[in-house]
XYZ file of C-alpha atoms in Angstrom:
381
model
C 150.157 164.404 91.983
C 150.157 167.979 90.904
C 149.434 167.514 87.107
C 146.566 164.971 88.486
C 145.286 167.837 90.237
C 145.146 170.453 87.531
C 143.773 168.220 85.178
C 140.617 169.595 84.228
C 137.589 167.494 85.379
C 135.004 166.305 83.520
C 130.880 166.155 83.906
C 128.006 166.021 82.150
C 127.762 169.592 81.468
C 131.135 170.199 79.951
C 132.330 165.947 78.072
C 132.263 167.229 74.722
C 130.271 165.157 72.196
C 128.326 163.790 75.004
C 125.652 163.690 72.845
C 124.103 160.552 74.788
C 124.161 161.914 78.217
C 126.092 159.231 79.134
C 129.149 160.768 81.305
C 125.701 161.993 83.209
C 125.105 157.809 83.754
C 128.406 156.952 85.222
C 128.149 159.477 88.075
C 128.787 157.264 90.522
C 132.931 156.739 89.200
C 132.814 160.667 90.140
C 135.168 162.635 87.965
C 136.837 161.668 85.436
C 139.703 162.709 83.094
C 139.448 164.496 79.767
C 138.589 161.802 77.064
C 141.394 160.498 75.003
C 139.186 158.297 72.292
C 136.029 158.368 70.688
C 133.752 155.998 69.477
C 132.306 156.464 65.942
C 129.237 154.787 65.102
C 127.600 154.449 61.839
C 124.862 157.495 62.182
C 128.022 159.636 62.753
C 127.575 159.870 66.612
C 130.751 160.592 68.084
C 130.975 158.572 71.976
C 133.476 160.137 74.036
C 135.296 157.380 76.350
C 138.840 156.596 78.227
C 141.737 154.375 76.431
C 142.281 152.681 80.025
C 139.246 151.874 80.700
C 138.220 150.621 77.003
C 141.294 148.599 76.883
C 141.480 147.375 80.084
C 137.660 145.103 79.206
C 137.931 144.361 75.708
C 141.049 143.298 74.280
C 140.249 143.618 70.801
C 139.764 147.456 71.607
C 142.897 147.646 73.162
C 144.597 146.186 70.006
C 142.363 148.886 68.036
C 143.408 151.973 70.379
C 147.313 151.156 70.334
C 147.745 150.193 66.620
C 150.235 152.564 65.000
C 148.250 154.566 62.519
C 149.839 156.249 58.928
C 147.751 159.249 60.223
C 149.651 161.516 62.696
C 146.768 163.043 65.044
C 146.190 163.704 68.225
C 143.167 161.936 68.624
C 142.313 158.997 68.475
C 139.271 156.864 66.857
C 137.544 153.746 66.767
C 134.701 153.132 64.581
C 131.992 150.758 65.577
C 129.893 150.167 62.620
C 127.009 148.678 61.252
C 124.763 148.236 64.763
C 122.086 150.783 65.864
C 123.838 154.051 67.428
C 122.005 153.547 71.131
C 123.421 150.116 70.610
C 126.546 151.325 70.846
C 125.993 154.191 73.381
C 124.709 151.024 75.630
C 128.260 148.477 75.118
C 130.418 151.847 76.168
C 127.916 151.841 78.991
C 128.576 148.677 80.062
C 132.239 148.658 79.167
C 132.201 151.839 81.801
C 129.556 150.476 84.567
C 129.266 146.574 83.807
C 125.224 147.167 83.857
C 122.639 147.644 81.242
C 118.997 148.275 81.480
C 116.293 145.872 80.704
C 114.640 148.382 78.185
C 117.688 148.544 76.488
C 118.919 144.750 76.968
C 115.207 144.068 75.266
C 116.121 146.484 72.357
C 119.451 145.561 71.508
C 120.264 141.871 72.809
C 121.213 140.605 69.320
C 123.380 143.600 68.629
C 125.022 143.870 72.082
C 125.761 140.030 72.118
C 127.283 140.716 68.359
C 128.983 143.635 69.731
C 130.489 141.401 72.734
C 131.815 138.428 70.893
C 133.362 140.717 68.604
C 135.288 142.625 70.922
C 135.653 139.850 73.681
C 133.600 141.489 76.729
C 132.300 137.851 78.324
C 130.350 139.355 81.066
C 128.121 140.916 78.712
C 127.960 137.473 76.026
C 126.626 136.226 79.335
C 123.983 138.670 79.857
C 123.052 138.437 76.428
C 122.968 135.415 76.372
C 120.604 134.799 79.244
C 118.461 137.509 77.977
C 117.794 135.734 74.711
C 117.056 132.455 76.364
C 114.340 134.137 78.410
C 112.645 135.347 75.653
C 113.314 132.305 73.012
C 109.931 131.285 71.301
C 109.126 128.994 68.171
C 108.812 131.904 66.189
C 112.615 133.338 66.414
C 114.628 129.844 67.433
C 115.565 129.701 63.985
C 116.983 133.252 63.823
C 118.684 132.892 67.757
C 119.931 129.918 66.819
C 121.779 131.500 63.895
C 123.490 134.042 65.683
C 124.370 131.633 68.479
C 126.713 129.956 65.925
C 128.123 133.169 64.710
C 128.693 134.654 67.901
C 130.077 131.203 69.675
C 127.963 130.608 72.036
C 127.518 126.906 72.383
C 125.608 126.970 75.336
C 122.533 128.984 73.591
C 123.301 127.210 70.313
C 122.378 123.576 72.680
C 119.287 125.750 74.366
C 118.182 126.448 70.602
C 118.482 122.991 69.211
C 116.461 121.748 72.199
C 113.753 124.244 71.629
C 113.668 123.109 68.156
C 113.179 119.357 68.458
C 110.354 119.672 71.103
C 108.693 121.749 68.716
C 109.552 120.713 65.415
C 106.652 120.907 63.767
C 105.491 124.201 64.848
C 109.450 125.484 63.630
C 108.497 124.137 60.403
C 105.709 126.696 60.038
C 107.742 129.917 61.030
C 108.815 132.021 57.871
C 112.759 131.356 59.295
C 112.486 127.688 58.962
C 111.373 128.594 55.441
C 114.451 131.441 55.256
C 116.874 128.713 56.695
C 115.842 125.943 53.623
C 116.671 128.449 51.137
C 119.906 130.196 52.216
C 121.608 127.597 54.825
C 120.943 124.354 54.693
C 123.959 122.960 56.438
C 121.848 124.814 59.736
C 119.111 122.515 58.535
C 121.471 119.674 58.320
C 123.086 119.993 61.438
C 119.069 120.634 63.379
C 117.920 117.721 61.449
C 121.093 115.410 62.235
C 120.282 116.872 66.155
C 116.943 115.783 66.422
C 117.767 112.454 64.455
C 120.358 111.813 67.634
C 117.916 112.945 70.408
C 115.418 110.003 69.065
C 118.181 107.786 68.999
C 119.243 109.106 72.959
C 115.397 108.826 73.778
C 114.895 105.465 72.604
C 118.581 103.888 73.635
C 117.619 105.638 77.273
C 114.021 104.116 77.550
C 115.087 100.686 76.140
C 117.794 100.424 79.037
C 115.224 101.345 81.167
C 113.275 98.608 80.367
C 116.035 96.506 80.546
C 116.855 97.654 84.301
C 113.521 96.678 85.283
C 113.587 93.144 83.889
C 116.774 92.667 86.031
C 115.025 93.644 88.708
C 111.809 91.819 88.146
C 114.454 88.617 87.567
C 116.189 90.021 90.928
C 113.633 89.857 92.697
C 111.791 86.376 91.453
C 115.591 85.071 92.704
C 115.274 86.711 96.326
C 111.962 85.493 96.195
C 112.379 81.851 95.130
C 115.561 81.142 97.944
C 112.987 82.856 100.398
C 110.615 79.887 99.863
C 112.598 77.525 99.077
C 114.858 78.311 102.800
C 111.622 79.888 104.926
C 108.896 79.086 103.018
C 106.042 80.364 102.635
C 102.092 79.801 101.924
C 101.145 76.669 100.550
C 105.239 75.758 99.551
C 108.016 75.404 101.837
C 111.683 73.483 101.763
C 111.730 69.821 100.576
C 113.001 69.266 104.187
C 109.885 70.373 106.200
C 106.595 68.790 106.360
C 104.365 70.615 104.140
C 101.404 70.320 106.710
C 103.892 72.326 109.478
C 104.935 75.067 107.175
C 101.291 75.844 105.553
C 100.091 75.958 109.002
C 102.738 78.431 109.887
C 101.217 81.022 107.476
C 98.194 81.355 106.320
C 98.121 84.719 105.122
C 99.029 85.945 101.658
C 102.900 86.946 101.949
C 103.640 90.257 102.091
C 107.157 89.912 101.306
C 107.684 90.125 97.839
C 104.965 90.729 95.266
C 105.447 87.853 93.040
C 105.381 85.037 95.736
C 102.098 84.041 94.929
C 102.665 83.402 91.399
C 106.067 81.517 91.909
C 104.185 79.242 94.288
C 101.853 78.669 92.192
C 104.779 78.188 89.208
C 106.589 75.455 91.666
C 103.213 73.601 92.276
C 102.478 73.291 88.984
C 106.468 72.218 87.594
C 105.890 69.456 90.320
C 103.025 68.487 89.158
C 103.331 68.757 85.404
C 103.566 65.432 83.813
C 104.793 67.330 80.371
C 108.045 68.431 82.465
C 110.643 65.541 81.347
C 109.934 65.557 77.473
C 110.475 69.497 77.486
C 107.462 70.947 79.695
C 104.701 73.516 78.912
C 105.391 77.102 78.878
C 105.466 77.157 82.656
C 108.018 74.475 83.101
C 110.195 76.051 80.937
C 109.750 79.675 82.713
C 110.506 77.125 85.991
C 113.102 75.551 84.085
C 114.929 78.977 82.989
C 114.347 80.692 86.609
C 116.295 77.593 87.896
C 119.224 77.962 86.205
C 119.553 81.436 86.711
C 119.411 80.906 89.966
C 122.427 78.410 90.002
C 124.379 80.637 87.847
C 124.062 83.499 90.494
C 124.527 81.559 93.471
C 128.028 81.126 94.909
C 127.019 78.705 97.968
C 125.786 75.173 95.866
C 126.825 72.742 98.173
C 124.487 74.399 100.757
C 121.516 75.974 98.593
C 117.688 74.619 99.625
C 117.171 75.430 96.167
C 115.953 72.442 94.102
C 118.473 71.319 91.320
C 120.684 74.104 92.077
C 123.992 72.014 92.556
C 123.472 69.690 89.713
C 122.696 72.577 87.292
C 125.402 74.424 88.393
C 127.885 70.906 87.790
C 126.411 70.290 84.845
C 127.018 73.694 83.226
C 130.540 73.711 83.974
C 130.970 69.887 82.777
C 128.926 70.198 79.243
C 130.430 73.616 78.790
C 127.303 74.598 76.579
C 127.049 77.626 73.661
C 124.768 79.678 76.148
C 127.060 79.569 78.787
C 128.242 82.817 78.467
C 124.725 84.608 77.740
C 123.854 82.740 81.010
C 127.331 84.154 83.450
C 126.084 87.804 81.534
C 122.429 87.543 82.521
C 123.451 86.761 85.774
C 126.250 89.476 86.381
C 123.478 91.915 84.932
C 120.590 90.984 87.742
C 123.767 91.177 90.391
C 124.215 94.779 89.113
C 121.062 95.721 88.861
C 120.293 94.942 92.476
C 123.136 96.369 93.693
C 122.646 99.931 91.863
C 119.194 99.387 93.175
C 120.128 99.138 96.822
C 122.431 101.369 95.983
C 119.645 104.417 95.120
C 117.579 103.474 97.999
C 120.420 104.224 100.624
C 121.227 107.538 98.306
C 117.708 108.509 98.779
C 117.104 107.778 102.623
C 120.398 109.732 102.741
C 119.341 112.879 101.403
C 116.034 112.502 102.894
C 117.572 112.036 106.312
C 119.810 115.448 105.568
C 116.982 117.388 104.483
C 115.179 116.696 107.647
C 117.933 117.566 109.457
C 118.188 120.541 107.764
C 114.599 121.386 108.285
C 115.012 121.076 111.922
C 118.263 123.015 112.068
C 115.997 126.202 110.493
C 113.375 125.742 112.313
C 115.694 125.796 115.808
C 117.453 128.398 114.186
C 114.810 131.222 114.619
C 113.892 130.218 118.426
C 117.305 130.591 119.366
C 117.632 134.051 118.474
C 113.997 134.977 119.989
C 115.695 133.936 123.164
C 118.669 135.702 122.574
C 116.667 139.118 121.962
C 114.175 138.228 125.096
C 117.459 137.588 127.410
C 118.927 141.016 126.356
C 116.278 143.300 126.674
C 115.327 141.919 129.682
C 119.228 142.645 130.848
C 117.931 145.957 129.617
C 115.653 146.667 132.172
């Protein structure tokens, strides 16, 4: 405790080599022992710091200050080299106060985020790192991108590549495209290969889309072809109900599903087709192929209103045809389909329903305390 207090402090006015001013920066960690290192840069410019505090963020420096040295002296150096000088002055900054300014974060991004993947300070990769994404354009991605695989930073590297593929052709005009075609072109490999697997993602993604809403069409036409064949409907109802009774029960178009129209139509016509039995028109055969999805989905055949849904069902599992299997798959996918449908809806109405709840929990919140303040300054008075 003594020693501690006969140490002589240090300021601003008497740090030697504080050329920088920047003991004058870190006032608020009050005093502060007489440095025992100093950071050489390459202009010469000698940055006086603390081993504990050096080591204690970057352990690369801390290997650096502790390494036995073939030189006995009592002081001790670490050169940081080949970066601008204020560069420098700004990582001992930050090593010291974990802050930089913007004017100086603008200046020296791509050195400081050199500066901290070299000697392992990850709070200021970070800040780097999110100061270079804020100010990527088409004109430097090229460049960023570069250092983003030197330095290992995977996440900018990604932020790059994306920039790059949604504007390729504009990054083919920039002089670093041109730069990178000359002097790297595994970089121009790897951005080609990149965009070459985006297309591939796009594409794959938008065809399965497609495919998700066919199931769903085909869902649908299902739902809608048990509800007329079991309620009916307009002008077609079950083959157990007088036709006259049920198309006097509605008379409206049916609101229920937006293809029940058209399948009505579709059933009036199969029954009336005389091209049906030799094969059938292009209609039939939609009928035909409706109808035995339908009795490859259903699980209830001995009590199905659907038409030919029990024999088609019997007869698939007697004949044991080739398409029997694309058939079972077609079905399982509408049956999934449906159910991750349903499943998105409830999802939704879910998080709606919290939301709201939210929303009315804030705006109860703020009433509640204007009647707490009334109630106690009226206790006041």
């Amino acid at each position: 405790m003594e020693s501690k207090r006969n140490s002589p402090a240090v300021t601003s006015a008497n740090f030697p080599g504080d050329s920088n001013g920047i003991v004058g920066k870190r006032s608020f960690l009050g005093e502060l022992p007489e440095p025992d290192v100093f950071i050489v840069t390459s202009g010469g410019r000698r940055i006086p710091a603390h081993t504990g505090i050096m080591a204690s963020v970057s352990p690369v420096l801390e290997n650096l200050i502790y390494r036995p040295t073939k030189r006995r002296s009592s002081e001790k150096i670490v050169p940081i080299l080949g970066v601008p000088c204020d560069a420098v002055s700004a990582f001992v900054e930050f090593v010291y106060s974990s802050r930089c300014t913007e004017g100086e974060m603008e200046k020296y991004e791509v050195h400081l985020l050199a500066l901290a993947h070299v000697y392992s300070v990850p709070q200021l990769k970070q800040r780097c790192v999110q100061s270079l994404h804020q100010r990527l354009t088409v004109d430097n991605v090229v460049d960023v991108l570069q250092l983003s695989r030197l330095c290992d930073s995977p996440e900018l590297y990604v932020r790059c590549m994306k920039l790059a593929y949604h504007h390729f052709k504009a990054v083919e005009q920039t002089e670093g495209w041109r730069f990178l075609q000359h002097h790297d072109p595994w970089l121009e490999l790897d951005i080609l290969q990149f965009i070459d697997e985006s297309e591939s993602r796009k594409k794959r993604a938008k065809r399965r889309r497609e495919e998700q809403e066919l199931y769903l069409q085909l869902s649908e036409a299902m739902d809608c072809l048990e509800h007329i064949c079991t309620e009916g409907c307009t002008s077609v109802g079950p083959h157990d109900v007088d036709p006259t009774k049920a198309g006097a029960r509605k008379k409206e178009p049916c609101g229920k599903f937006a293809t029940c129209q058209g399948l009505q139509t579709l059933i009036r016509h199969f029954a009336a087709c005389e091209k049906r039995v030799s094969g059938g028109c292009h209609g039939c055969k939609s009928m035909w192929r409706l109808l035995r999805l339908h009795s490859a989905i259903c699980d209830q055949p001995g009590s199905c209103k659907v038409p030919l849904c029990r024999q088609l069902k019997l007869r698939s599992q007697q004949e044991k045809r080739r398409d029997e299997a694309r058939w079972r798959l077609l079905a399982r996918k509408v049956v999934t389909a449906k159910a991750m449908s349903s499943l998105s809806q409830v999802t939704m109405v879910m998080r709606r329903r919290r939301l709201e709840e939210e929303a009315i929990k804030d705006m109860c919140r703020p009433s509640r305390a204007r009647g707490a303040r009334s109630f106690k300054l009226g206790n006041g008075k």
